[in-house]
PDB file of C-alpha atoms in Angstrom:
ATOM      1  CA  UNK A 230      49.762 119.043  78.647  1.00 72.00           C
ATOM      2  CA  UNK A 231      49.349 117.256  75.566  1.00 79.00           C
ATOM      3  CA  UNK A 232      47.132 114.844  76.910  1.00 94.00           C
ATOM      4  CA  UNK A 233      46.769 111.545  74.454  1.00 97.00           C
ATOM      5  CA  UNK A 234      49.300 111.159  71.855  1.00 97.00           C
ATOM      6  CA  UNK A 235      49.333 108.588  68.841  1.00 98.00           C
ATOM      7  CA  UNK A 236      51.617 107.865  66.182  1.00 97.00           C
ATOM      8  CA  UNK A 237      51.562 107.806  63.408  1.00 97.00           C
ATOM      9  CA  UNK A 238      48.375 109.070  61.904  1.00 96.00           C
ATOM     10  CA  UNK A 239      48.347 107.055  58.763  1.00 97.00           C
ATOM     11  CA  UNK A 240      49.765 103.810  57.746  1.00 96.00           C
ATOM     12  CA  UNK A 241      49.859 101.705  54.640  1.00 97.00           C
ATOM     13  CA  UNK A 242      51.613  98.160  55.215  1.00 97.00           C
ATOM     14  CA  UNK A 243      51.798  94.884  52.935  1.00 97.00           C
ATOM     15  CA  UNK A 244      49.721  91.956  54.273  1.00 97.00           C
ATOM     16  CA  UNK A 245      52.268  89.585  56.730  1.00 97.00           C
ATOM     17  CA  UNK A 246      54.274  93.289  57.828  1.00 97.00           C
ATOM     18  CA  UNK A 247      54.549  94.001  61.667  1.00 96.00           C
ATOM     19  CA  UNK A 248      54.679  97.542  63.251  1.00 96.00           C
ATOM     20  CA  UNK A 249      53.900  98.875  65.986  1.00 97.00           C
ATOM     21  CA  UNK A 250      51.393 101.792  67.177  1.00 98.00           C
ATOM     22  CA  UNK A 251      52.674 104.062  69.278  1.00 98.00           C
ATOM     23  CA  UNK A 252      50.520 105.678  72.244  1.00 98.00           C
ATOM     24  CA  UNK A 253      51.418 107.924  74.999  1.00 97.00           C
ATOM     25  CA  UNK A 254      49.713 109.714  77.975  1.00 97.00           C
ATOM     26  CA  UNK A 255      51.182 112.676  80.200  1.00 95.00           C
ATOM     27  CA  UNK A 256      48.057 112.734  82.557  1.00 94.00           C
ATOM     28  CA  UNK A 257      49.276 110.232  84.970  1.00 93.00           C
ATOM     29  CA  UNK A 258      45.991 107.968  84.179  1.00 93.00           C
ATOM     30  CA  UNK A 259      46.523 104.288  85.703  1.00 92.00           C
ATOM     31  CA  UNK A 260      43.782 103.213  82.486  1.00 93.00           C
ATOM     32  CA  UNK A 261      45.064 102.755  79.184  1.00 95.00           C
ATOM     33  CA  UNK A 262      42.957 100.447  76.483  1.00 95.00           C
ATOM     34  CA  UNK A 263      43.420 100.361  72.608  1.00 97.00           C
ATOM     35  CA  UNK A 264      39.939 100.390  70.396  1.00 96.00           C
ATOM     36  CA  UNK A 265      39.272  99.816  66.916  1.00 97.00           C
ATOM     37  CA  UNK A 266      36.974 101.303  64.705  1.00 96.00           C
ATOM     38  CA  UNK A 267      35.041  99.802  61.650  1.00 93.00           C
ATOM     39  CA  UNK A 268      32.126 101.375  60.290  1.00 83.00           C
ATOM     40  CA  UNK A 269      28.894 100.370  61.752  1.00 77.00           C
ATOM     41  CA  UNK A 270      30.715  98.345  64.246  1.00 80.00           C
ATOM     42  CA  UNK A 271      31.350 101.239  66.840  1.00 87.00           C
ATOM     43  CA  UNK A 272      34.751 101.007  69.224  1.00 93.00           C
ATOM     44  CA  UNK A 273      35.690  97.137  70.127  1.00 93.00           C
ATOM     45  CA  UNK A 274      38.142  97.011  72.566  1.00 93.00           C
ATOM     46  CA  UNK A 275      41.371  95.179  71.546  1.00 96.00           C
ATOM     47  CA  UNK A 276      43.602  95.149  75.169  1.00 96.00           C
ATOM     48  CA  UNK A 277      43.661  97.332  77.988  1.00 95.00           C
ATOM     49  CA  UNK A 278      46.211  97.879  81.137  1.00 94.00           C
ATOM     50  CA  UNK A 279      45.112  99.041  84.376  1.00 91.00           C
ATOM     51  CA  UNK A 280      48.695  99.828  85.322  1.00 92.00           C
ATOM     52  CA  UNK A 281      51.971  99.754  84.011  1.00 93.00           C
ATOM     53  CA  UNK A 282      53.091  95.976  83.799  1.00 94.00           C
ATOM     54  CA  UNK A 283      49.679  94.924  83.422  1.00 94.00           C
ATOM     55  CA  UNK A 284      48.222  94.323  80.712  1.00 96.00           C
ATOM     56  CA  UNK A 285      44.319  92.172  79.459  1.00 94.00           C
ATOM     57  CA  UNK A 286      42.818  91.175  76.205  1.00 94.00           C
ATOM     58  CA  UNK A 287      39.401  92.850  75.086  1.00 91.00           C
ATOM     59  CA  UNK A 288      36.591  92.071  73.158  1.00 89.00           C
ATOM     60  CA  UNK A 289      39.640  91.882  69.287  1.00 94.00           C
ATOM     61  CA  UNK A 290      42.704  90.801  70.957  1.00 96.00           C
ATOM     62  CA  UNK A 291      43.747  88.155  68.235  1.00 96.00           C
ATOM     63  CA  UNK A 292      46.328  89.252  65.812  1.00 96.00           C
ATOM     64  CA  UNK A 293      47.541  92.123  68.375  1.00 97.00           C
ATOM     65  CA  UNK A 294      50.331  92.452  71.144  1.00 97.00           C
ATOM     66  CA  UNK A 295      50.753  94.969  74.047  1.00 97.00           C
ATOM     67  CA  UNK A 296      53.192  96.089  76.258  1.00 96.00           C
ATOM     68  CA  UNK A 297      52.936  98.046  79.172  1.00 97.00           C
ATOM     69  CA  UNK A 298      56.485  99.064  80.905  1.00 96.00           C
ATOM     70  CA  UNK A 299      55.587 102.584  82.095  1.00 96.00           C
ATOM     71  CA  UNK A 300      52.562 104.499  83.492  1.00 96.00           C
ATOM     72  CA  UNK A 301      53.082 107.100  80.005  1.00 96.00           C
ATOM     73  CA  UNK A 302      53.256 104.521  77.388  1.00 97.00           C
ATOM     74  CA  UNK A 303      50.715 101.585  75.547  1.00 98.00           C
ATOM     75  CA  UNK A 304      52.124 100.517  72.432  1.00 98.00           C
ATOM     76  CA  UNK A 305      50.214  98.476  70.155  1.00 98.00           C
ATOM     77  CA  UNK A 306      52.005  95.759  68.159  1.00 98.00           C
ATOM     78  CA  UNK A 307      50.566  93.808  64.772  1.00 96.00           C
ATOM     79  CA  UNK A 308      51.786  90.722  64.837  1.00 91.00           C
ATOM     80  CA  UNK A 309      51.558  90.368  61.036  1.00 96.00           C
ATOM     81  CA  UNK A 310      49.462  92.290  59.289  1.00 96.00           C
ATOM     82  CA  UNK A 311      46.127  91.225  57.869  1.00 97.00           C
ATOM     83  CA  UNK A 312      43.870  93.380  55.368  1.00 96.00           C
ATOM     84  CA  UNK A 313      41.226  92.430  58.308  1.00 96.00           C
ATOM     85  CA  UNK A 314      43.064  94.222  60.530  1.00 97.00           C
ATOM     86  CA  UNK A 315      42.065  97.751  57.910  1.00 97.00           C
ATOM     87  CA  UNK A 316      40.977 100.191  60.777  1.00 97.00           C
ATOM     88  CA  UNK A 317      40.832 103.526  62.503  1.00 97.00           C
ATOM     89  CA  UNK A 318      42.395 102.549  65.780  1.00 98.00           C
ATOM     90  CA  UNK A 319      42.194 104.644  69.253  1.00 98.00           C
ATOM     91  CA  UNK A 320      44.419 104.922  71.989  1.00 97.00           C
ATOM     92  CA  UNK A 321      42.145 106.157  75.584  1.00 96.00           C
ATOM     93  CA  UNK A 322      43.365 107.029  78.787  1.00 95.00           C
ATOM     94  CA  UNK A 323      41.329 107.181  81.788  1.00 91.00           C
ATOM     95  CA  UNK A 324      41.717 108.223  85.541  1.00 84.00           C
ATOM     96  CA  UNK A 325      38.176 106.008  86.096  1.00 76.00           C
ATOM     97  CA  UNK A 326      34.913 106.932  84.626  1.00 78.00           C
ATOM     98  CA  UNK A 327      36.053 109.030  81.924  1.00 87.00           C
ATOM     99  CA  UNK A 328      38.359 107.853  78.599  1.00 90.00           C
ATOM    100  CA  UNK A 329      40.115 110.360  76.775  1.00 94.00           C
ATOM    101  CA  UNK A 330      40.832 109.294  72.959  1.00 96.00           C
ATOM    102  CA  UNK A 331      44.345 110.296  71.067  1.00 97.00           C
ATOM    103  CA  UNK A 332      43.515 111.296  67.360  1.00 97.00           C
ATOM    104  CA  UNK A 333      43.158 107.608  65.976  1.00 97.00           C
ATOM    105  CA  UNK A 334      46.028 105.970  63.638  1.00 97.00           C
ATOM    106  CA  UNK A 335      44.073 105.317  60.153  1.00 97.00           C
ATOM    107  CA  UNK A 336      45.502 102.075  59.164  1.00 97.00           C
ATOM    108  CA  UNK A 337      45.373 100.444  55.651  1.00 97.00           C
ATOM    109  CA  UNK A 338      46.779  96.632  55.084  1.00 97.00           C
ATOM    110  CA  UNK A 339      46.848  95.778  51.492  1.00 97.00           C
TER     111      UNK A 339
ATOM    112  CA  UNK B 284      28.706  89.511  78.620  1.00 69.00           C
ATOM    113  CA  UNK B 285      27.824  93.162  77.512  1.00 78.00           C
ATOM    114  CA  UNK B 286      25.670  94.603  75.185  1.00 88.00           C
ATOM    115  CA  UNK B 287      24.282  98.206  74.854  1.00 93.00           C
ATOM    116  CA  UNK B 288      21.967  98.468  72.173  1.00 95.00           C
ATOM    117  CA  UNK B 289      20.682 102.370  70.140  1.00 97.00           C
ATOM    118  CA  UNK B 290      19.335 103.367  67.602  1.00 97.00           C
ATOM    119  CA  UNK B 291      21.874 103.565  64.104  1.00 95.00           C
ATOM    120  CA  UNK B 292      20.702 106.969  62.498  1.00 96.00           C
ATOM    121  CA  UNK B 293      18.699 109.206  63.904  1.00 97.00           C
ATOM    122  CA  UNK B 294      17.303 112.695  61.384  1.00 97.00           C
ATOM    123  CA  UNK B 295      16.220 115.699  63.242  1.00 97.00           C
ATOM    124  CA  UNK B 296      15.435 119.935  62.326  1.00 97.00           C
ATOM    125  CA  UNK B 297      17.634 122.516  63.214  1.00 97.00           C
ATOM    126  CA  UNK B 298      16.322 124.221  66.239  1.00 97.00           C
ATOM    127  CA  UNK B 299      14.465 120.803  67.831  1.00 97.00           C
ATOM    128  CA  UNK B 300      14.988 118.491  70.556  1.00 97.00           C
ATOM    129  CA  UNK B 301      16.235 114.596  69.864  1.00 97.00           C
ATOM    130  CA  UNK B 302      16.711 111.904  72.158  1.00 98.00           C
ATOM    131  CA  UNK B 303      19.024 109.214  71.252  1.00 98.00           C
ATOM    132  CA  UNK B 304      17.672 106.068  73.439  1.00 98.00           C
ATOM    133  CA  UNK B 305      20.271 102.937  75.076  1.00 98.00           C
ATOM    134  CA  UNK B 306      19.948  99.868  76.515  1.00 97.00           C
ATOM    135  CA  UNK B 307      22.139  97.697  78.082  1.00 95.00           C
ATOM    136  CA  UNK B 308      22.753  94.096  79.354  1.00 92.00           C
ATOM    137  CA  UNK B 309      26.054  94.316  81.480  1.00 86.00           C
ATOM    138  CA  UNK B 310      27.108  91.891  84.676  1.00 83.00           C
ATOM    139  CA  UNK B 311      27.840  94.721  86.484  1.00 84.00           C
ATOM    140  CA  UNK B 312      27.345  98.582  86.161  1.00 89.00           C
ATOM    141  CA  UNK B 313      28.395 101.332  87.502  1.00 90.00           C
ATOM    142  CA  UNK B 314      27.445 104.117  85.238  1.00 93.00           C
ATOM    143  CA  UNK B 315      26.604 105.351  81.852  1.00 95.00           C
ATOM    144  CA  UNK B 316      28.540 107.331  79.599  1.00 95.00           C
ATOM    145  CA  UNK B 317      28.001 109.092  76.559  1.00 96.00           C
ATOM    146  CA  UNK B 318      30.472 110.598  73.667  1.00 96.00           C
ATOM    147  CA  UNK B 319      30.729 112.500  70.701  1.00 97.00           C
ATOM    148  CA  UNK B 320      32.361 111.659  67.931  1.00 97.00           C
ATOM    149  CA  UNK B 321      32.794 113.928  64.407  1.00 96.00           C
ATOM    150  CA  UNK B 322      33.676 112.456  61.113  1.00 93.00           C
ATOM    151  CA  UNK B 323      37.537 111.952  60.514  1.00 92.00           C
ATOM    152  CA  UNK B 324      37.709 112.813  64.978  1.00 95.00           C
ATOM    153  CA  UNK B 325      38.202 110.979  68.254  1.00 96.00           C
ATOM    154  CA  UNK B 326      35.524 110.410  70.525  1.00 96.00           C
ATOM    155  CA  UNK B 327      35.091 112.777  73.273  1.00 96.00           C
ATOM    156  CA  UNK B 328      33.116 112.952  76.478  1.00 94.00           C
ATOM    157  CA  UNK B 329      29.906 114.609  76.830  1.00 95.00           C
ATOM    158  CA  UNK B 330      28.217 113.135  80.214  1.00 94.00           C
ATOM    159  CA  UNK B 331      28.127 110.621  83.140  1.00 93.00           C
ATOM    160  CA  UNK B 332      25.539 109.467  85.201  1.00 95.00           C
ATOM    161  CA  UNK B 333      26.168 106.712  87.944  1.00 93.00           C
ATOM    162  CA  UNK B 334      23.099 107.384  89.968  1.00 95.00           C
ATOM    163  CA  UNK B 335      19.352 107.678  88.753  1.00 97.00           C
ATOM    164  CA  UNK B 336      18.085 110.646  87.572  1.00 96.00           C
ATOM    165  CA  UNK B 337      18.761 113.680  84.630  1.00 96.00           C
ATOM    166  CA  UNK B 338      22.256 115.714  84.242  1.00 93.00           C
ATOM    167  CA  UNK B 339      22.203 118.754  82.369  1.00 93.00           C
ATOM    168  CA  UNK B 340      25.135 120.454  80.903  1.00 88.00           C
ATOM    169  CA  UNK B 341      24.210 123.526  78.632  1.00 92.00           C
ATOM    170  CA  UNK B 342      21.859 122.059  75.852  1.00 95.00           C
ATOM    171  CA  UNK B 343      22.800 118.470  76.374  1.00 96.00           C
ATOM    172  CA  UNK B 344      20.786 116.090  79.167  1.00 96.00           C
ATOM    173  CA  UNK B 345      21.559 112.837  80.162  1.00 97.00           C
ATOM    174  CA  UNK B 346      19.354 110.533  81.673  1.00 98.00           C
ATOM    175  CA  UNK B 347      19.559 107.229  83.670  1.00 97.00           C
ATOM    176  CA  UNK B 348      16.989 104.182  85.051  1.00 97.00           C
ATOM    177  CA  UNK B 349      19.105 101.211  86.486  1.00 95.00           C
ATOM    178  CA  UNK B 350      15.891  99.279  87.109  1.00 95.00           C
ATOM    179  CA  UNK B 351      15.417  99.610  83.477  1.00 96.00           C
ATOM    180  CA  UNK B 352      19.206  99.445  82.798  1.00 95.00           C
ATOM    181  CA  UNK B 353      18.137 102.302  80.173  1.00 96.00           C
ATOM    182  CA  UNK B 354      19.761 105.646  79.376  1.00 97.00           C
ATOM    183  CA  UNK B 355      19.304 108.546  76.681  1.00 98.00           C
ATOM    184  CA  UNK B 356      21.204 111.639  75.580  1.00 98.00           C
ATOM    185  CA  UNK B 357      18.246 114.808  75.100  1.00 98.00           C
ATOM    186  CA  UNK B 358      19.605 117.195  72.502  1.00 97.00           C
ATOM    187  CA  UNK B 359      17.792 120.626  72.839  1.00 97.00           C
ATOM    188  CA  UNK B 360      18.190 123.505  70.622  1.00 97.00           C
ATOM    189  CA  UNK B 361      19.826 121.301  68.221  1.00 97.00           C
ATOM    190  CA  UNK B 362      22.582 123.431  65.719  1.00 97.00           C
ATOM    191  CA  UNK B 363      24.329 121.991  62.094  1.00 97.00           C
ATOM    192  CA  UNK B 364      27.082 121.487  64.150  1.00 97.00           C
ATOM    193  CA  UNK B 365      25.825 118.625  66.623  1.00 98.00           C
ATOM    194  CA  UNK B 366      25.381 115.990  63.279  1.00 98.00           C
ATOM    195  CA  UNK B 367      27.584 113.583  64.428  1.00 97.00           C
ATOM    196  CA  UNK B 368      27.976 110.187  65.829  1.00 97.00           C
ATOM    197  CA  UNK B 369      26.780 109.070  69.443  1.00 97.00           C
ATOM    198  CA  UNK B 370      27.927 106.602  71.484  1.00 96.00           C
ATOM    199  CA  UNK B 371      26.224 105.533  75.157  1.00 96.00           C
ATOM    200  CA  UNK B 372      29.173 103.202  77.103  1.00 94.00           C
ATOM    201  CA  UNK B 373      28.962 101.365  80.380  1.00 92.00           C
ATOM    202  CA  UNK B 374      31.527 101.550  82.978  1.00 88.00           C
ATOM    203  CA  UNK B 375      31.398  97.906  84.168  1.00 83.00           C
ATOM    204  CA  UNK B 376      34.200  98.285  86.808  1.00 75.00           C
ATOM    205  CA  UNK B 377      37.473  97.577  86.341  1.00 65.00           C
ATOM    206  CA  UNK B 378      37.707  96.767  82.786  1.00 72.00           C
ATOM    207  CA  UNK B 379      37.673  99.971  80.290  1.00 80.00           C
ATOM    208  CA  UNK B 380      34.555 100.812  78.719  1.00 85.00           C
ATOM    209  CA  UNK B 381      31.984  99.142  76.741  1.00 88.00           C
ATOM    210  CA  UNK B 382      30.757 100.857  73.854  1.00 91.00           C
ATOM    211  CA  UNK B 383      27.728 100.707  71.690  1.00 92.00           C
ATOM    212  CA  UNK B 384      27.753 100.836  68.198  1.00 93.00           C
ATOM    213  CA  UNK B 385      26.680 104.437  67.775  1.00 95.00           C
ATOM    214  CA  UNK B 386      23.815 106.819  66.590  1.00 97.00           C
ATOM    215  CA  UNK B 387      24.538 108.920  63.596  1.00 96.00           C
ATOM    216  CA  UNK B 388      22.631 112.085  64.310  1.00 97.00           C
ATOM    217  CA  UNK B 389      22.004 114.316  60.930  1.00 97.00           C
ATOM    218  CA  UNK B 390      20.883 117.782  61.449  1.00 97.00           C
ATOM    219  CA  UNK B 391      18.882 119.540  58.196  1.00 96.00           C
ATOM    220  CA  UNK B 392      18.163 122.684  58.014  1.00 94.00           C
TER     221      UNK B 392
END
């Protein structure tokens, strides 16, 4: 049980570069949301799914694009990449009350 | 909207008790979390409370008032290993949680 997977850990893109962060889940959890992290500015939620082919925009959503085609997997697109979008972003999972974070992607957009 | 408002640092002595203190403005509520998060880590789950009232687990407390839509984490015994950052969130329903911007607890010696 591996719980919340994220890939990869680090990444250093140009400014105007997609890619995509992946995220994956083996606990069967119908929640799935994508957070990102700034100093001082605590976890802001960028989209979330409540079940696979559903998906929602949070509090970030601009710049960002998700997909959600199976209960296991939450993939986080950039668009094209901003130094803005500089970040630790977290994958969660949750059955209900409780999220449970993957190790964060550290990402770095010159 | 949300908010959930705490305190940004908070400096306490090995050995003491600290309470790290939340409020929150949500349109609807159905509990309060709080998590743990270590530099360079991922957040992780300390304690829930969806009714009124104090939940202990080991040396950490948790404590809820809906009428004063007001929580706080009680750290007792507190060790070099609890510095860290905390964050209370609301569980508003059916949208993921809502988190605040987090309580930097330091731990001297």
């Amino acid at each position: 049980n591996a719980g919340v997977t994220q890939t990869p850990k680090f990444q250093v893109l140009k400014t105007g570069q997609s890619m995509t962060l992946q995220c994956a889940q083996d606990m069967n959890h119908e929640y799935m949301s994508w957070y990102r992290q700034d100093p001082g500015m605590g976890l802001r939620l960028i989209h979330y799914s409540v079940g696979a082919g559903i998906t929602d925009q949070g509090e970030v959503p601009n710049g960002y694009n998700v997909s959600r085609s199976t209960t296991e997997d939450f993939p986080l697109r950039l668009l094209s990449a901003a130094p803005s979008q500089t970040s630790v972003y977290f994958c969660a999972s949750s059955p209900r009350e409780t999220q449970y974070f993957g190790p964060g992607t550290r990402l770095l957009v010159l | 909207g949300q908010s959930l408002e705490q305190p940004s640092e908070v400096t306490a002595v090995e050995g003491a008790i600290v309470q790290i203190n939340c409020t929150y403005q949500t349109s609807g509520f159905y509990g309060l979390s709080w998590y743990q998060q270590h530099d360079g880590g991922a957040p992780t789950f300390l304690s829930y409370n969806a009714l009124d009232g104090l939940e202990e687990t080991g040396r950490f407390s948790s404590f809820l008032s809906r009428s004063d839509s007001y929580g706080y984490l009680l750290l007792q015994e507190l060790q070099m290993k609890d510095s860290a950052s905390y964050f209370c969130a609301v569980n508003s329903g059916n949208t993921p949680l809502v988190f605040g911007k987090g309580t930097r607890l330091s731990v001297i010696a």
